[in-house]
PDB file of C-alpha atoms and ligand atoms in Angstrom:
ATOM      1  CA  UNK A   1      22.064  -4.129  -8.493  1.00 57.00           C
ATOM      2  CA  UNK A   2      19.513  -1.044  -7.222  1.00 69.00           C
ATOM      3  CA  UNK A   3      15.751  -2.678  -6.205  1.00 84.00           C
ATOM      4  CA  UNK A   4      12.664  -1.665  -7.391  1.00 93.00           C
ATOM      5  CA  UNK A   5      10.979   0.645  -5.215  1.00 97.00           C
ATOM      6  CA  UNK A   6       6.887   1.445  -4.450  1.00 98.00           C
ATOM      7  CA  UNK A   7       5.931   4.230  -3.472  1.00 98.00           C
ATOM      8  CA  UNK A   8       1.989   4.299  -3.063  1.00 98.00           C
ATOM      9  CA  UNK A   9      -0.290   7.202  -2.323  1.00 98.00           C
ATOM     10  CA  UNK A  10      -2.782   6.543  -0.040  1.00 98.00           C
ATOM     11  CA  UNK A  11      -4.825   9.261  -0.560  1.00 98.00           C
ATOM     12  CA  UNK A  12      -7.786   7.945   1.230  1.00 98.00           C
ATOM     13  CA  UNK A  13     -11.286  10.570   1.392  1.00 98.00           C
ATOM     14  CA  UNK A  14      -9.442  13.546   1.288  1.00 98.00           C
ATOM     15  CA  UNK A  15      -8.702  15.594  -1.354  1.00 98.00           C
ATOM     16  CA  UNK A  16     -10.838  17.590  -3.940  1.00 96.00           C
ATOM     17  CA  UNK A  17     -10.639  17.346  -7.166  1.00 97.00           C
ATOM     18  CA  UNK A  18      -9.207  20.988  -8.301  1.00 97.00           C
ATOM     19  CA  UNK A  19      -6.451  20.095  -5.435  1.00 98.00           C
ATOM     20  CA  UNK A  20      -6.112  16.504  -6.871  1.00 98.00           C
ATOM     21  CA  UNK A  21      -5.103  18.244  -9.554  1.00 98.00           C
ATOM     22  CA  UNK A  22      -2.290  20.821  -8.071  1.00 98.00           C
ATOM     23  CA  UNK A  23      -1.386  17.746  -6.473  1.00 98.00           C
ATOM     24  CA  UNK A  24      -0.595  15.447  -9.350  1.00 98.00           C
ATOM     25  CA  UNK A  25       0.504  18.574 -11.922  1.00 97.00           C
ATOM     26  CA  UNK A  26       3.547  19.821  -8.930  1.00 97.00           C
ATOM     27  CA  UNK A  27       3.608  15.188  -9.129  1.00 96.00           C
ATOM     28  CA  UNK A  28       4.056  15.090 -13.000  1.00 96.00           C
ATOM     29  CA  UNK A  29       6.392  18.838 -13.371  1.00 94.00           C
ATOM     30  CA  UNK A  30       8.838  17.520 -11.174  1.00 92.00           C
ATOM     31  CA  UNK A  31       8.494  13.671 -12.051  1.00 88.00           C
ATOM     32  CA  UNK A  32      12.181  13.425 -14.316  1.00 86.00           C
ATOM     33  CA  UNK A  33      13.577  13.202 -10.965  1.00 88.00           C
ATOM     34  CA  UNK A  34      12.359  10.019 -10.640  1.00 92.00           C
ATOM     35  CA  UNK A  35      14.636   7.091 -11.115  1.00 94.00           C
ATOM     36  CA  UNK A  36      13.511   4.225 -13.018  1.00 92.00           C
ATOM     37  CA  UNK A  37      13.769   1.759 -10.263  1.00 95.00           C
ATOM     38  CA  UNK A  38      11.187   3.851  -8.515  1.00 96.00           C
ATOM     39  CA  UNK A  39       7.835   2.431  -9.117  1.00 96.00           C
ATOM     40  CA  UNK A  40       5.315   5.850  -7.908  1.00 97.00           C
ATOM     41  CA  UNK A  41       1.685   4.310  -7.505  1.00 98.00           C
ATOM     42  CA  UNK A  42      -1.493   6.398  -6.692  1.00 98.00           C
ATOM     43  CA  UNK A  43      -4.141   5.512  -5.172  1.00 98.00           C
ATOM     44  CA  UNK A  44      -7.485   8.440  -4.897  1.00 98.00           C
ATOM     45  CA  UNK A  45     -11.386   7.428  -3.881  1.00 97.00           C
ATOM     46  CA  UNK A  46     -12.750   6.374  -6.198  1.00 97.00           C
ATOM     47  CA  UNK A  47     -14.384   9.276  -7.930  1.00 97.00           C
ATOM     48  CA  UNK A  48     -10.848  11.069  -8.476  1.00 98.00           C
ATOM     49  CA  UNK A  49      -9.752   7.435 -10.335  1.00 98.00           C
ATOM     50  CA  UNK A  50     -11.114   8.347 -13.747  1.00 98.00           C
ATOM     51  CA  UNK A  51      -9.656  12.836 -13.649  1.00 98.00           C
ATOM     52  CA  UNK A  52      -6.385  11.038 -12.195  1.00 98.00           C
ATOM     53  CA  UNK A  53      -6.294   8.193 -15.235  1.00 98.00           C
ATOM     54  CA  UNK A  54      -7.236  11.213 -17.740  1.00 98.00           C
ATOM     55  CA  UNK A  55      -4.298  13.528 -15.651  1.00 98.00           C
ATOM     56  CA  UNK A  56      -1.409  10.586 -16.059  1.00 97.00           C
ATOM     57  CA  UNK A  57      -1.942   9.160 -19.331  1.00 96.00           C
ATOM     58  CA  UNK A  58       1.310  10.062 -21.088  1.00 95.00           C
ATOM     59  CA  UNK A  59       3.528   9.810 -17.148  1.00 95.00           C
ATOM     60  CA  UNK A  60       4.727   7.419 -16.046  1.00 94.00           C
ATOM     61  CA  UNK A  61       3.045   7.067 -12.709  1.00 96.00           C
ATOM     62  CA  UNK A  62       0.531   4.407 -11.807  1.00 97.00           C
ATOM     63  CA  UNK A  63      -3.237   4.583 -10.350  1.00 98.00           C
ATOM     64  CA  UNK A  64      -4.587   2.532  -8.001  1.00 98.00           C
ATOM     65  CA  UNK A  65      -7.767   2.082  -5.740  1.00 98.00           C
ATOM     66  CA  UNK A  66      -7.736   1.623  -2.089  1.00 98.00           C
ATOM     67  CA  UNK A  67     -10.392  -1.088  -2.295  1.00 97.00           C
ATOM     68  CA  UNK A  68     -12.483  -3.526  -4.616  1.00 97.00           C
ATOM     69  CA  UNK A  69     -15.137  -5.852  -4.623  1.00 96.00           C
ATOM     70  CA  UNK A  70     -14.455  -9.559  -4.473  1.00 96.00           C
ATOM     71  CA  UNK A  71     -17.857 -10.567  -7.546  1.00 95.00           C
ATOM     72  CA  UNK A  72     -17.862  -9.226 -10.604  1.00 93.00           C
ATOM     73  CA  UNK A  73     -20.609  -7.118 -10.521  1.00 94.00           C
ATOM     74  CA  UNK A  74     -23.996  -7.358  -8.902  1.00 96.00           C
ATOM     75  CA  UNK A  75     -26.084  -6.113  -6.177  1.00 97.00           C
ATOM     76  CA  UNK A  76     -23.975  -4.138  -3.745  1.00 96.00           C
ATOM     77  CA  UNK A  77     -25.093  -1.732  -3.221  1.00 95.00           C
ATOM     78  CA  UNK A  78     -22.239   1.543  -3.138  1.00 93.00           C
ATOM     79  CA  UNK A  79     -19.721  -1.034  -4.239  1.00 94.00           C
ATOM     80  CA  UNK A  80     -17.448  -0.599  -8.336  1.00 93.00           C
ATOM     81  CA  UNK A  81     -16.775  -2.841 -10.178  1.00 94.00           C
ATOM     82  CA  UNK A  82     -12.663  -4.154 -10.815  1.00 96.00           C
ATOM     83  CA  UNK A  83     -13.468  -3.901 -14.922  1.00 96.00           C
ATOM     84  CA  UNK A  84     -14.573   0.138 -14.129  1.00 96.00           C
ATOM     85  CA  UNK A  85     -11.340   0.263 -12.127  1.00 97.00           C
ATOM     86  CA  UNK A  86      -9.104  -1.408 -15.469  1.00 97.00           C
ATOM     87  CA  UNK A  87     -11.212   0.691 -17.425  1.00 97.00           C
ATOM     88  CA  UNK A  88      -9.020   3.936 -16.408  1.00 97.00           C
ATOM     89  CA  UNK A  89      -6.071   1.929 -15.894  1.00 97.00           C
ATOM     90  CA  UNK A  90      -6.223   1.584 -12.116  1.00 98.00           C
ATOM     91  CA  UNK A  91      -3.079  -1.168 -11.974  1.00 98.00           C
ATOM     92  CA  UNK A  92      -2.891  -1.217  -8.310  1.00 98.00           C
ATOM     93  CA  UNK A  93      -5.847  -1.897  -5.937  1.00 98.00           C
ATOM     94  CA  UNK A  94      -5.070  -2.025  -1.605  1.00 98.00           C
ATOM     95  CA  UNK A  95      -7.038  -4.112   0.311  1.00 98.00           C
ATOM     96  CA  UNK A  96      -7.184  -4.998   3.596  1.00 97.00           C
ATOM     97  CA  UNK A  97      -6.590  -1.576   4.793  1.00 98.00           C
ATOM     98  CA  UNK A  98      -7.506  -1.353   8.633  1.00 98.00           C
ATOM     99  CA  UNK A  99      -9.819   1.633   7.877  1.00 98.00           C
ATOM    100  CA  UNK A 100     -11.870  -1.020   6.584  1.00 97.00           C
ATOM    101  CA  UNK A 101     -11.040  -3.758   8.362  1.00 97.00           C
ATOM    102  CA  UNK A 102     -13.050  -1.308  11.446  1.00 97.00           C
ATOM    103  CA  UNK A 103     -15.184   1.151   9.881  1.00 97.00           C
ATOM    104  CA  UNK A 104     -16.697  -2.003   7.105  1.00 96.00           C
ATOM    105  CA  UNK A 105     -16.424  -4.706   9.155  1.00 97.00           C
ATOM    106  CA  UNK A 106     -13.761  -6.249   6.941  1.00 97.00           C
ATOM    107  CA  UNK A 107     -12.317  -9.665   8.123  1.00 97.00           C
ATOM    108  CA  UNK A 108      -9.072 -11.585   6.968  1.00 98.00           C
ATOM    109  CA  UNK A 109     -11.747 -14.218   4.583  1.00 97.00           C
ATOM    110  CA  UNK A 110     -13.261 -11.290   2.680  1.00 97.00           C
ATOM    111  CA  UNK A 111      -9.889  -9.362   2.110  1.00 98.00           C
ATOM    112  CA  UNK A 112      -8.599 -13.103   0.788  1.00 97.00           C
ATOM    113  CA  UNK A 113     -11.650 -13.699  -2.041  1.00 97.00           C
ATOM    114  CA  UNK A 114     -10.888 -10.039  -2.668  1.00 97.00           C
ATOM    115  CA  UNK A 115      -7.397 -10.708  -3.192  1.00 97.00           C
ATOM    116  CA  UNK A 116      -7.828 -13.828  -5.390  1.00 96.00           C
ATOM    117  CA  UNK A 117     -10.911 -11.593  -7.658  1.00 96.00           C
ATOM    118  CA  UNK A 118      -8.205  -8.547  -8.099  1.00 96.00           C
ATOM    119  CA  UNK A 119      -5.038 -11.222  -9.138  1.00 95.00           C
ATOM    120  CA  UNK A 120      -7.436 -12.352 -11.472  1.00 95.00           C
ATOM    121  CA  UNK A 121      -8.745  -9.765 -13.159  1.00 95.00           C
ATOM    122  CA  UNK A 122      -5.453  -8.283 -13.619  1.00 95.00           C
ATOM    123  CA  UNK A 123      -4.987  -5.660 -10.669  1.00 97.00           C
ATOM    124  CA  UNK A 124      -2.036  -6.685  -7.902  1.00 97.00           C
ATOM    125  CA  UNK A 125      -3.375  -5.796  -5.371  1.00 97.00           C
ATOM    126  CA  UNK A 126      -1.059  -4.228  -1.739  1.00 98.00           C
ATOM    127  CA  UNK A 127      -2.350  -6.107   1.407  1.00 98.00           C
ATOM    128  CA  UNK A 128      -2.742  -4.208   4.300  1.00 98.00           C
ATOM    129  CA  UNK A 129      -1.849  -5.701   8.181  1.00 98.00           C
ATOM    130  CA  UNK A 130      -1.117  -4.332  11.126  1.00 98.00           C
ATOM    131  CA  UNK A 131      -1.157  -5.105  14.915  1.00 98.00           C
ATOM    132  CA  UNK A 132      -2.684  -3.056  18.375  1.00 98.00           C
ATOM    133  CA  UNK A 133      -0.957  -1.083  20.197  1.00 97.00           C
ATOM    134  CA  UNK A 134      -2.035  -3.794  22.888  1.00 98.00           C
ATOM    135  CA  UNK A 135      -0.781  -6.901  21.014  1.00 98.00           C
ATOM    136  CA  UNK A 136       1.628  -4.685  21.094  1.00 97.00           C
ATOM    137  CA  UNK A 137       2.730  -4.143  24.202  1.00 97.00           C
ATOM    138  CA  UNK A 138       1.523  -8.216  25.541  1.00 98.00           C
ATOM    139  CA  UNK A 139       3.942  -8.952  22.228  1.00 97.00           C
ATOM    140  CA  UNK A 140       0.844 -10.921  20.451  1.00 98.00           C
ATOM    141  CA  UNK A 141       2.017  -9.602  18.200  1.00 98.00           C
ATOM    142  CA  UNK A 142       3.585 -11.690  14.542  1.00 98.00           C
ATOM    143  CA  UNK A 143       0.241 -14.177  15.538  1.00 98.00           C
ATOM    144  CA  UNK A 144      -1.149 -11.142  14.767  1.00 98.00           C
ATOM    145  CA  UNK A 145       0.154 -10.374  12.167  1.00 98.00           C
ATOM    146  CA  UNK A 146       0.661 -14.960  11.256  1.00 98.00           C
ATOM    147  CA  UNK A 147      -3.235 -14.732  11.585  1.00 98.00           C
ATOM    148  CA  UNK A 148      -3.590 -11.282   9.162  1.00 98.00           C
ATOM    149  CA  UNK A 149      -1.590 -12.956   7.004  1.00 98.00           C
ATOM    150  CA  UNK A 150      -2.692 -17.463   7.349  1.00 97.00           C
ATOM    151  CA  UNK A 151      -6.358 -15.952   7.035  1.00 97.00           C
ATOM    152  CA  UNK A 152      -5.902 -13.223   4.007  1.00 97.00           C
ATOM    153  CA  UNK A 153      -2.916 -14.722   1.964  1.00 96.00           C
ATOM    154  CA  UNK A 154      -4.782 -16.569  -0.974  1.00 94.00           C
ATOM    155  CA  UNK A 155      -1.901 -19.693  -2.564  1.00 88.00           C
ATOM    156  CA  UNK A 156      -0.532 -17.602  -5.181  1.00 91.00           C
ATOM    157  CA  UNK A 157       2.943 -16.297  -7.280  1.00 92.00           C
ATOM    158  CA  UNK A 158       3.454 -12.595  -5.841  1.00 95.00           C
ATOM    159  CA  UNK A 159       2.059 -10.179  -3.389  1.00 97.00           C
ATOM    160  CA  UNK A 160       2.992  -7.174  -1.885  1.00 98.00           C
ATOM    161  CA  UNK A 161       2.037  -6.363   1.319  1.00 98.00           C
ATOM    162  CA  UNK A 162       2.110  -3.633   3.355  1.00 98.00           C
ATOM    163  CA  UNK A 163       2.680  -3.686   7.123  1.00 98.00           C
ATOM    164  CA  UNK A 164       1.213  -0.251   8.646  1.00 98.00           C
ATOM    165  CA  UNK A 165       0.567  -1.201  12.371  1.00 98.00           C
ATOM    166  CA  UNK A 166      -2.420   0.268  13.622  1.00 98.00           C
ATOM    167  CA  UNK A 167      -1.371   2.775  16.546  1.00 98.00           C
ATOM    168  CA  UNK A 168       1.084   4.331  13.662  1.00 98.00           C
ATOM    169  CA  UNK A 169      -1.011   5.683  11.110  1.00 98.00           C
ATOM    170  CA  UNK A 170      -1.293   8.925  11.622  1.00 97.00           C
ATOM    171  CA  UNK A 171       0.042   9.746  14.894  1.00 97.00           C
ATOM    172  CA  UNK A 172       3.671  10.370  13.893  1.00 97.00           C
ATOM    173  CA  UNK A 173       5.202   7.669  16.511  1.00 97.00           C
ATOM    174  CA  UNK A 174       6.312   4.905  14.332  1.00 98.00           C
ATOM    175  CA  UNK A 175       8.120   1.790  15.057  1.00 98.00           C
ATOM    176  CA  UNK A 176      11.506   1.106  15.905  1.00 98.00           C
ATOM    177  CA  UNK A 177      13.857  -0.013  12.850  1.00 98.00           C
ATOM    178  CA  UNK A 178      14.798  -2.877  13.678  1.00 98.00           C
ATOM    179  CA  UNK A 179      11.240  -3.896  14.692  1.00 98.00           C
ATOM    180  CA  UNK A 180      10.063  -3.208  11.080  1.00 98.00           C
ATOM    181  CA  UNK A 181      13.378  -5.477  10.161  1.00 98.00           C
ATOM    182  CA  UNK A 182      11.935  -7.889  12.344  1.00 98.00           C
ATOM    183  CA  UNK A 183       8.280  -7.592  10.788  1.00 98.00           C
ATOM    184  CA  UNK A 184       9.978  -7.311   7.260  1.00 98.00           C
ATOM    185  CA  UNK A 185      11.679 -10.368   7.857  1.00 98.00           C
ATOM    186  CA  UNK A 186       8.779 -12.530   9.891  1.00 98.00           C
ATOM    187  CA  UNK A 187       5.877 -12.081   7.018  1.00 98.00           C
ATOM    188  CA  UNK A 188       8.661 -12.738   3.794  1.00 98.00           C
ATOM    189  CA  UNK A 189       9.783 -16.064   5.493  1.00 97.00           C
ATOM    190  CA  UNK A 190       6.249 -17.122   6.626  1.00 97.00           C
ATOM    191  CA  UNK A 191       4.622 -16.480   3.179  1.00 97.00           C
ATOM    192  CA  UNK A 192       7.871 -18.570   1.445  1.00 96.00           C
ATOM    193  CA  UNK A 193       7.408 -21.243   3.372  1.00 95.00           C
ATOM    194  CA  UNK A 194       4.516 -21.051   4.041  1.00 93.00           C
ATOM    195  CA  UNK A 195       2.501 -20.396   1.546  1.00 91.00           C
ATOM    196  CA  UNK A 196       5.019 -21.082  -1.202  1.00 93.00           C
ATOM    197  CA  UNK A 197       4.708 -17.887  -2.504  1.00 94.00           C
ATOM    198  CA  UNK A 198       7.639 -16.162  -5.025  1.00 96.00           C
ATOM    199  CA  UNK A 199       7.477 -12.699  -4.881  1.00 96.00           C
ATOM    200  CA  UNK A 200       7.084 -10.635  -1.967  1.00 97.00           C
ATOM    201  CA  UNK A 201       7.707  -7.150  -1.450  1.00 98.00           C
ATOM    202  CA  UNK A 202       7.295  -5.429   1.557  1.00 98.00           C
ATOM    203  CA  UNK A 203       6.286  -1.975   1.830  1.00 98.00           C
ATOM    204  CA  UNK A 204       6.157  -0.014   5.731  1.00 98.00           C
ATOM    205  CA  UNK A 205       3.396   2.210   6.129  1.00 98.00           C
ATOM    206  CA  UNK A 206       2.583   4.223   9.364  1.00 98.00           C
ATOM    207  CA  UNK A 207       3.650   8.208   9.859  1.00 98.00           C
ATOM    208  CA  UNK A 208       6.397   8.098   6.822  1.00 98.00           C
ATOM    209  CA  UNK A 209       7.784  11.197   6.236  1.00 98.00           C
ATOM    210  CA  UNK A 210      11.041  12.920   4.505  1.00 98.00           C
ATOM    211  CA  UNK A 211      12.228  13.390   8.044  1.00 98.00           C
ATOM    212  CA  UNK A 212      12.061   9.208   9.309  1.00 98.00           C
ATOM    213  CA  UNK A 213      12.076   7.514   6.190  1.00 98.00           C
ATOM    214  CA  UNK A 214      15.931   8.055   4.680  1.00 98.00           C
ATOM    215  CA  UNK A 215      16.788   5.690   8.576  1.00 98.00           C
ATOM    216  CA  UNK A 216      13.816   3.429   7.642  1.00 98.00           C
ATOM    217  CA  UNK A 217      15.034   2.892   4.379  1.00 97.00           C
ATOM    218  CA  UNK A 218      18.478   2.109   5.723  1.00 97.00           C
ATOM    219  CA  UNK A 219      17.931  -0.281   8.497  1.00 97.00           C
ATOM    220  CA  UNK A 220      14.963  -2.313   7.350  1.00 97.00           C
ATOM    221  CA  UNK A 221      15.256  -3.261   4.332  1.00 97.00           C
ATOM    222  CA  UNK A 222      12.310  -2.395   2.894  1.00 98.00           C
ATOM    223  CA  UNK A 223      10.860  -2.369  -0.432  1.00 98.00           C
ATOM    224  CA  UNK A 224       8.792   0.598  -0.581  1.00 98.00           C
ATOM    225  CA  UNK A 225       6.728   3.052   1.511  1.00 98.00           C
ATOM    226  CA  UNK A 226       2.501   2.874   1.700  1.00 98.00           C
ATOM    227  CA  UNK A 227       2.250   6.948   2.605  1.00 98.00           C
ATOM    228  CA  UNK A 228      -1.238   8.675   3.491  1.00 98.00           C
ATOM    229  CA  UNK A 229      -0.910  11.963   5.436  1.00 98.00           C
ATOM    230  CA  UNK A 230       2.895  13.345   3.755  1.00 98.00           C
ATOM    231  CA  UNK A 231       1.391  11.594   0.348  1.00 98.00           C
ATOM    232  CA  UNK A 232      -1.294  14.741   0.393  1.00 98.00           C
ATOM    233  CA  UNK A 233       2.233  17.827   0.187  1.00 97.00           C
ATOM    234  CA  UNK A 234       3.211  17.706  -2.776  1.00 97.00           C
ATOM    235  CA  UNK A 235       6.462  18.944  -1.389  1.00 96.00           C
ATOM    236  CA  UNK A 236       6.474  16.656   0.834  1.00 98.00           C
ATOM    237  CA  UNK A 237       5.827  13.732  -0.969  1.00 97.00           C
ATOM    238  CA  UNK A 238       8.585  14.576  -3.737  1.00 96.00           C
ATOM    239  CA  UNK A 239      11.522  14.578  -0.617  1.00 97.00           C
ATOM    240  CA  UNK A 240      10.285  11.219  -0.080  1.00 97.00           C
ATOM    241  CA  UNK A 241      10.512   9.974  -3.740  1.00 97.00           C
ATOM    242  CA  UNK A 242      14.123  12.362  -4.123  1.00 96.00           C
ATOM    243  CA  UNK A 243      15.113  10.278  -0.799  1.00 97.00           C
ATOM    244  CA  UNK A 244      14.109   6.370  -2.371  1.00 96.00           C
ATOM    245  CA  UNK A 245      16.150   7.839  -5.584  1.00 94.00           C
ATOM    246  CA  UNK A 246      19.200   7.434  -3.815  1.00 91.00           C
ATOM    247  CA  UNK A 247      18.640   3.629  -2.391  1.00 92.00           C
TER     248      UNK A 247
HETATM  249  C1  LIG B 301      -2.249   4.922   5.637  1.00 50.43           C
HETATM  250  O1  LIG B 301      -2.890   4.704   6.743  1.00 50.43           O
HETATM  251  O2  LIG B 301      -1.919   4.016   4.681  1.00 50.43           O
HETATM  252  C2  LIG B 301      -1.037   5.756   6.248  1.00 50.43           C
HETATM  253  C3  LIG B 301       0.045   5.551   5.464  1.00 50.43           C
HETATM  254  O3  LIG B 301      -1.597   6.693   6.943  1.00 50.43           O
HETATM  255  P1  LIG B 301      -0.399   7.437   8.083  1.00 50.43           P
HETATM  256  O4  LIG B 301       0.733   7.939   6.818  1.00 50.43           O
HETATM  257  O5  LIG B 301      -1.163   9.133   7.183  1.00 50.43           O
HETATM  258  O6  LIG B 301       0.162   7.142   9.222  1.00 50.43           O
END
């Protein structure tokens, strides 16, 4: 049986309003090619969310946010609430991205609170974990990933984990397929056995392109991909979707 696959576009702080509309319209135009077992999720920056929400409202494309706060409302200048995200039909939220851990000093315990609040309000968290190049070279990456999982994943029914090695993001480098498979097995074993989760979906993220995705899917048993740079180009993201269609 074909397993469901998630293809998540992380646009980060990119695209002007006009470019985002052009990109989404191209994806919608080709959305007939997207097979039913594939869920295409677009995560734009906050201010684009209402516009993209309107554009995709009659399609099967889903919307996600790149962040949310762990409080429902209050004195949190510069933040945006889950209630508003849901009003604009966001169903997913990326949490714990390495860029937020680095530039916004997000800790595992903050991420845990965000995941819990998002989940309690019906948003599906896509939780990013990933090691630095130093930790990989020193063979300390599994310990580090375990710390991230231990500290940030609450007891809950199901979760989507995106393994994004920091050294791979935007660099054009990816781990070997067997390294991705190792982390996939490690994450699922840890979360099923130690945290008693019922369903774990494992995405790979970091320099995914139409050139490398076939090998990753065929050899690393992934449930989908989190895609940054390649998701900003309609032809490239549609090529990636069409490759996923076969698995
Ligand atoms: C990301 O940062 O979420 C990401 C996947 O980036 P890229 O594909 O550009 O490496």
